[in-house]
mmCIF file of C-alpha atoms in Angstrom:
data_model
loop_
_atom_site.group_PDB
_atom_site.id
_atom_site.type_symbol
_atom_site.label_atom_id
_atom_site.label_comp_id
_atom_site.label_asym_id
_atom_site.label_seq_id
_atom_site.Cartn_x
_atom_site.Cartn_y
_atom_site.Cartn_z
ATOM 1 C CA UNK A 25 -20.297 10.053 2.775
ATOM 2 C CA UNK A 26 -17.640 7.442 2.219
ATOM 3 C CA UNK A 27 -14.117 7.183 3.415
ATOM 4 C CA UNK A 28 -11.447 7.283 0.800
ATOM 5 C CA UNK A 29 -7.602 7.326 0.837
ATOM 6 C CA UNK A 30 -5.461 8.841 -1.670
ATOM 7 C CA UNK A 31 -1.709 8.054 -2.035
ATOM 8 C CA UNK A 32 0.319 10.484 -4.103
ATOM 9 C CA UNK A 33 3.777 9.910 -5.392
ATOM 10 C CA UNK A 34 5.385 13.306 -6.229
ATOM 11 C CA UNK A 35 8.633 14.108 -7.971
ATOM 12 C CA UNK A 36 11.529 13.652 -5.573
ATOM 13 C CA UNK A 37 12.828 17.130 -6.378
ATOM 14 C CA UNK A 38 9.577 18.815 -5.820
ATOM 15 C CA UNK A 39 10.167 21.829 -3.442
ATOM 16 C CA UNK A 40 8.866 21.980 0.076
ATOM 17 C CA UNK A 41 6.719 24.921 -0.688
ATOM 18 C CA UNK A 42 5.221 23.235 -3.727
ATOM 19 C CA UNK A 43 4.304 20.124 -1.736
ATOM 20 C CA UNK A 44 2.822 22.246 1.078
ATOM 21 C CA UNK A 45 0.748 24.093 -1.429
ATOM 22 C CA UNK A 46 -0.448 20.874 -3.008
ATOM 23 C CA UNK A 47 -1.397 19.323 0.295
ATOM 24 C CA UNK A 48 -3.232 22.578 1.315
ATOM 25 C CA UNK A 49 -5.123 22.480 -1.936
ATOM 26 C CA UNK A 50 -6.187 18.919 -1.561
ATOM 27 C CA UNK A 51 -7.428 19.593 2.087
ATOM 28 C CA UNK A 52 -9.287 22.580 0.687
ATOM 29 C CA UNK A 53 -11.104 20.470 -1.927
ATOM 30 C CA UNK A 54 -12.184 18.039 0.840
ATOM 31 C CA UNK A 55 -13.450 20.748 3.106
ATOM 32 C CA UNK A 56 -15.156 22.729 0.355
ATOM 33 C CA UNK A 57 -17.583 19.843 -0.284
ATOM 34 C CA UNK A 58 -18.323 19.373 3.324
ATOM 35 C CA UNK A 59 -15.920 16.497 3.721
ATOM 36 C CA UNK A 60 -13.531 15.899 6.694
ATOM 37 C CA UNK A 61 -9.842 15.062 6.515
ATOM 38 C CA UNK A 62 -9.112 12.106 8.820
ATOM 39 C CA UNK A 63 -5.492 11.721 8.215
ATOM 40 C CA UNK A 64 -2.670 13.490 6.415
ATOM 41 C CA UNK A 65 0.728 11.810 6.365
ATOM 42 C CA UNK A 66 4.058 12.468 4.708
ATOM 43 C CA UNK A 67 5.951 9.285 4.221
ATOM 44 C CA UNK A 68 9.002 11.012 2.833
ATOM 45 C CA UNK A 69 11.240 10.187 -0.099
ATOM 46 C CA UNK A 70 11.506 6.516 -0.878
ATOM 47 C CA UNK A 71 13.114 4.356 -3.536
ATOM 48 C CA UNK A 72 10.590 3.063 -6.126
ATOM 49 C CA UNK A 73 10.666 -0.485 -7.201
ATOM 50 C CA UNK A 74 10.461 0.466 -10.809
ATOM 51 C CA UNK A 75 10.957 3.764 -12.619
ATOM 52 C CA UNK A 76 8.020 6.127 -13.148
ATOM 53 C CA UNK A 77 8.617 8.977 -15.601
ATOM 54 C CA UNK A 78 12.343 8.033 -15.562
ATOM 55 C CA UNK A 79 12.408 8.668 -11.634
ATOM 56 C CA UNK A 80 13.726 6.009 -9.260
ATOM 57 C CA UNK A 81 12.755 7.844 -6.131
ATOM 58 C CA UNK A 82 9.405 9.385 -5.144
ATOM 59 C CA UNK A 83 8.055 11.624 -2.523
ATOM 60 C CA UNK A 84 5.051 9.907 -0.902
ATOM 61 C CA UNK A 85 1.986 11.755 0.648
ATOM 62 C CA UNK A 86 -1.061 9.989 2.186
ATOM 63 C CA UNK A 87 -4.449 11.533 2.557
ATOM 64 C CA UNK A 88 -7.434 9.960 4.200
ATOM 65 C CA UNK A 89 -10.868 11.639 4.178
ATOM 66 C CA UNK A 90 -14.636 11.377 4.357
ATOM 67 C CA UNK A 91 -16.210 12.689 1.221
ATOM 68 C CA UNK A 92 -18.327 12.371 -1.881
ATOM 69 C CA UNK A 93 -17.845 12.127 -5.603
ATOM 70 C CA UNK A 94 -17.199 15.828 -6.204
ATOM 71 C CA UNK A 95 -14.232 15.785 -3.970
ATOM 72 C CA UNK A 96 -12.792 12.745 -5.897
ATOM 73 C CA UNK A 97 -13.359 14.500 -9.130
ATOM 74 C CA UNK A 98 -11.586 17.748 -7.901
ATOM 75 C CA UNK A 99 -8.622 15.817 -6.452
ATOM 76 C CA UNK A 100 -8.338 13.690 -9.520
ATOM 77 C CA UNK A 101 -8.265 16.762 -11.700
ATOM 78 C CA UNK A 102 -5.740 18.509 -9.566
ATOM 79 C CA UNK A 103 -3.306 15.628 -9.513
ATOM 80 C CA UNK A 104 -3.760 14.512 -13.108
ATOM 81 C CA UNK A 105 -2.716 17.824 -14.583
ATOM 82 C CA UNK A 106 0.206 18.435 -12.128
ATOM 83 C CA UNK A 107 3.594 17.705 -13.802
ATOM 84 C CA UNK A 108 5.195 17.144 -10.352
ATOM 85 C CA UNK A 109 2.948 14.114 -9.690
ATOM 86 C CA UNK A 110 4.384 10.774 -10.725
ATOM 87 C CA UNK A 111 1.417 8.659 -9.782
ATOM 88 C CA UNK A 112 -1.639 8.653 -7.409
ATOM 89 C CA UNK A 113 -4.164 6.164 -6.285
ATOM 90 C CA UNK A 114 -7.454 6.761 -4.688
ATOM 91 C CA UNK A 115 -9.264 3.785 -2.996
ATOM 92 C CA UNK A 116 -12.235 3.357 -0.924
ATOM 93 C CA UNK A 117 -11.158 2.642 2.628
ATOM 94 C CA UNK A 118 -12.506 1.119 5.723
ATOM 95 C CA UNK A 119 -13.338 4.202 7.878
ATOM 96 C CA UNK A 120 -13.422 2.337 11.127
ATOM 97 C CA UNK A 121 -9.873 1.051 10.570
ATOM 98 C CA UNK A 122 -8.689 4.632 9.649
ATOM 99 C CA UNK A 123 -10.283 6.230 12.647
ATOM 100 C CA UNK A 124 -8.832 3.567 15.016
ATOM 101 C CA UNK A 125 -5.411 4.485 13.548
ATOM 102 C CA UNK A 126 -4.859 1.195 12.051
ATOM 103 C CA UNK A 127 -2.486 2.279 9.372
ATOM 104 C CA UNK A 128 0.791 0.289 9.108
ATOM 105 C CA UNK A 129 3.776 2.328 8.432
ATOM 106 C CA UNK A 130 4.651 1.803 4.848
ATOM 107 C CA UNK A 131 8.074 0.757 3.780
ATOM 108 C CA UNK A 132 8.235 0.806 -0.012
ATOM 109 C CA UNK A 133 11.153 -0.701 -1.717
ATOM 110 C CA UNK A 134 14.368 -1.673 0.163
ATOM 111 C CA UNK A 135 14.464 0.025 3.575
ATOM 112 C CA UNK A 136 16.093 3.275 2.762
ATOM 113 C CA UNK A 137 16.882 4.447 6.314
ATOM 114 C CA UNK A 138 18.766 7.596 5.392
ATOM 115 C CA UNK A 139 15.666 8.905 3.418
ATOM 116 C CA UNK A 140 13.078 7.932 5.838
ATOM 117 C CA UNK A 141 13.998 9.300 9.378
ATOM 118 C CA UNK A 142 10.300 10.151 10.090
ATOM 119 C CA UNK A 143 9.177 6.747 9.340
ATOM 120 C CA UNK A 144 11.853 5.138 11.419
ATOM 121 C CA UNK A 145 10.577 7.107 14.381
ATOM 122 C CA UNK A 146 7.049 5.810 13.812
ATOM 123 C CA UNK A 147 8.316 2.260 13.605
ATOM 124 C CA UNK A 148 9.891 2.511 16.890
ATOM 125 C CA UNK A 149 6.616 3.382 18.605
ATOM 126 C CA UNK A 150 4.112 0.574 19.351
ATOM 127 C CA UNK A 151 1.122 0.603 16.925
ATOM 128 C CA UNK A 152 -1.450 1.173 19.662
ATOM 129 C CA UNK A 153 0.028 4.579 20.521
ATOM 130 C CA UNK A 154 -0.669 6.326 17.314
ATOM 131 C CA UNK B 8 -3.845 -34.334 5.864
ATOM 132 C CA UNK B 9 -3.726 -37.394 3.569
ATOM 133 C CA UNK B 10 -2.416 -37.115 0.111
ATOM 134 C CA UNK B 11 -2.012 -39.738 -2.614
ATOM 135 C CA UNK B 12 1.317 -39.452 -4.592
ATOM 136 C CA UNK B 13 1.465 -40.842 -8.179
ATOM 137 C CA UNK B 14 2.906 -44.161 -7.062
ATOM 138 C CA UNK B 15 -0.312 -44.881 -5.111
ATOM 139 C CA UNK B 16 1.171 -44.386 -1.692
ATOM 140 C CA UNK B 17 -0.455 -42.351 0.955
ATOM 141 C CA UNK B 18 1.635 -39.662 2.327
ATOM 142 C CA UNK B 19 0.818 -37.692 5.472
ATOM 143 C CA UNK B 20 1.472 -34.073 5.418
ATOM 144 C CA UNK B 21 0.937 -31.496 8.163
ATOM 145 C CA UNK B 22 -1.915 -29.136 7.283
ATOM 146 C CA UNK B 23 -0.817 -25.615 6.760
ATOM 147 C CA UNK B 24 -2.447 -22.890 8.693
ATOM 148 C CA UNK B 25 -3.766 -19.638 7.395
ATOM 149 C CA UNK B 26 -1.868 -16.981 9.355
ATOM 150 C CA UNK B 27 -4.652 -14.551 8.955
ATOM 151 C CA UNK B 28 -7.251 -16.949 10.316
ATOM 152 C CA UNK B 29 -4.978 -17.845 13.169
ATOM 153 C CA UNK B 30 -4.676 -14.227 14.119
ATOM 154 C CA UNK B 31 -7.930 -12.380 13.328
ATOM 155 C CA UNK B 32 -6.412 -9.016 14.173
ATOM 156 C CA UNK B 33 -3.617 -9.315 11.658
ATOM 157 C CA UNK B 34 -4.512 -6.671 9.019
ATOM 158 C CA UNK B 35 -4.004 -7.053 5.248
ATOM 159 C CA UNK B 36 -2.865 -3.639 4.032
ATOM 160 C CA UNK B 37 -1.524 -2.628 0.619
ATOM 161 C CA UNK B 38 0.783 -0.214 2.421
ATOM 162 C CA UNK B 39 2.435 -2.670 4.634
ATOM 163 C CA UNK B 40 5.581 -3.798 2.655
ATOM 164 C CA UNK B 41 7.165 -6.026 5.307
ATOM 165 C CA UNK B 42 3.980 -8.071 5.592
ATOM 166 C CA UNK B 43 3.303 -8.328 1.869
ATOM 167 C CA UNK B 44 6.915 -9.249 1.116
ATOM 168 C CA UNK B 45 6.280 -12.604 2.821
ATOM 169 C CA UNK B 46 3.656 -13.525 0.179
ATOM 170 C CA UNK B 47 5.630 -12.724 -2.978
ATOM 171 C CA UNK B 48 8.715 -14.356 -4.363
ATOM 172 C CA UNK B 49 12.011 -12.671 -4.913
ATOM 173 C CA UNK B 50 10.956 -11.889 -8.445
ATOM 174 C CA UNK B 51 7.717 -10.428 -7.242
ATOM 175 C CA UNK B 52 5.316 -13.134 -8.071
ATOM 176 C CA UNK B 53 2.357 -13.945 -5.866
ATOM 177 C CA UNK B 54 2.962 -17.185 -3.916
ATOM 178 C CA UNK B 55 0.093 -19.663 -4.498
ATOM 179 C CA UNK B 56 -1.960 -20.551 -1.469
ATOM 180 C CA UNK B 57 -1.135 -24.322 -1.863
ATOM 181 C CA UNK B 58 2.370 -23.284 -0.783
ATOM 182 C CA UNK B 59 1.762 -20.433 1.680
ATOM 183 C CA UNK B 60 -1.210 -22.174 3.258
ATOM 184 C CA UNK B 61 -3.398 -19.081 3.134
ATOM 185 C CA UNK B 62 -7.194 -19.837 3.053
ATOM 186 C CA UNK B 63 -9.137 -18.854 -0.060
ATOM 187 C CA UNK B 64 -10.827 -15.876 1.500
ATOM 188 C CA UNK B 65 -7.622 -14.282 2.758
ATOM 189 C CA UNK B 66 -5.699 -15.170 -0.374
ATOM 190 C CA UNK B 67 -8.265 -13.085 -2.319
ATOM 191 C CA UNK B 68 -7.698 -10.068 0.003
ATOM 192 C CA UNK B 69 -4.030 -10.590 -0.210
ATOM 193 C CA UNK B 70 -3.986 -10.747 -3.933
ATOM 194 C CA UNK B 71 -5.907 -7.438 -4.166
ATOM 195 C CA UNK B 72 -3.560 -5.838 -1.571
ATOM 196 C CA UNK B 73 -0.533 -6.994 -3.537
ATOM 197 C CA UNK B 74 -1.867 -5.619 -6.811
ATOM 198 C CA UNK B 75 -2.668 -2.266 -5.160
ATOM 199 C CA UNK B 76 0.818 -2.169 -3.742
ATOM 200 C CA UNK B 77 2.378 -2.763 -7.196
ATOM 201 C CA UNK B 78 0.589 0.351 -8.550
ATOM 202 C CA UNK B 79 2.125 2.390 -5.726
ATOM 203 C CA UNK B 80 5.546 1.053 -6.401
ATOM 204 C CA UNK B 81 5.575 -0.558 -3.003
ATOM 205 C CA UNK B 82 6.101 -4.015 -4.558
ATOM 206 C CA UNK B 83 7.630 -4.737 -7.950
ATOM 207 C CA UNK B 84 5.506 -6.042 -10.899
ATOM 208 C CA UNK B 85 8.534 -8.041 -11.845
ATOM 209 C CA UNK B 86 11.937 -7.737 -10.223
ATOM 210 C CA UNK B 87 14.991 -7.512 -12.505
ATOM 211 C CA UNK B 88 17.212 -10.594 -12.432
ATOM 212 C CA UNK B 89 19.286 -10.841 -9.311
#
């Protein structure tokens, strides 16, 4: 079992129900192959530094989990053939850092305060509290 | 640190300190835009370690983090002209 983190950039106009369904499905894939979800975060809509599929904004989701190759294959397949997904990236993560909650709040692009109320709240809390 | 300039003179320069060695707890994360921004130019190029003072080990980690961040649109590959 290894720790992986997947970051997904979804279409900015993706509906709430669609995104919830997608996240539910991803979690299902992880648990189906006896993996565990360590972290699931919604970073919200943020400005992209360059256009992806002609979109200048993206809806960010972040998933951290312990799992195996089968989970990666399933997640990869689910995201690759979903038209609402602009981009995704899965990398091997340091499980100790993730469990310790050592995940800095991302701030892609220019700080876009209006679009990121949730992230602003997180920034105001000290890192140790998370 | 002593350096010899082309005219043959010795110039003394203060040695730059790697900020990641100075503070061992400072994480290098590809998601941390405010921290990574410090190590790229306005146009999005990675600043060489001879200028930033980062040590070789941490510059390698930093470079990988910046390249991952570029894929996720957190940093630009190349910023358009200002």
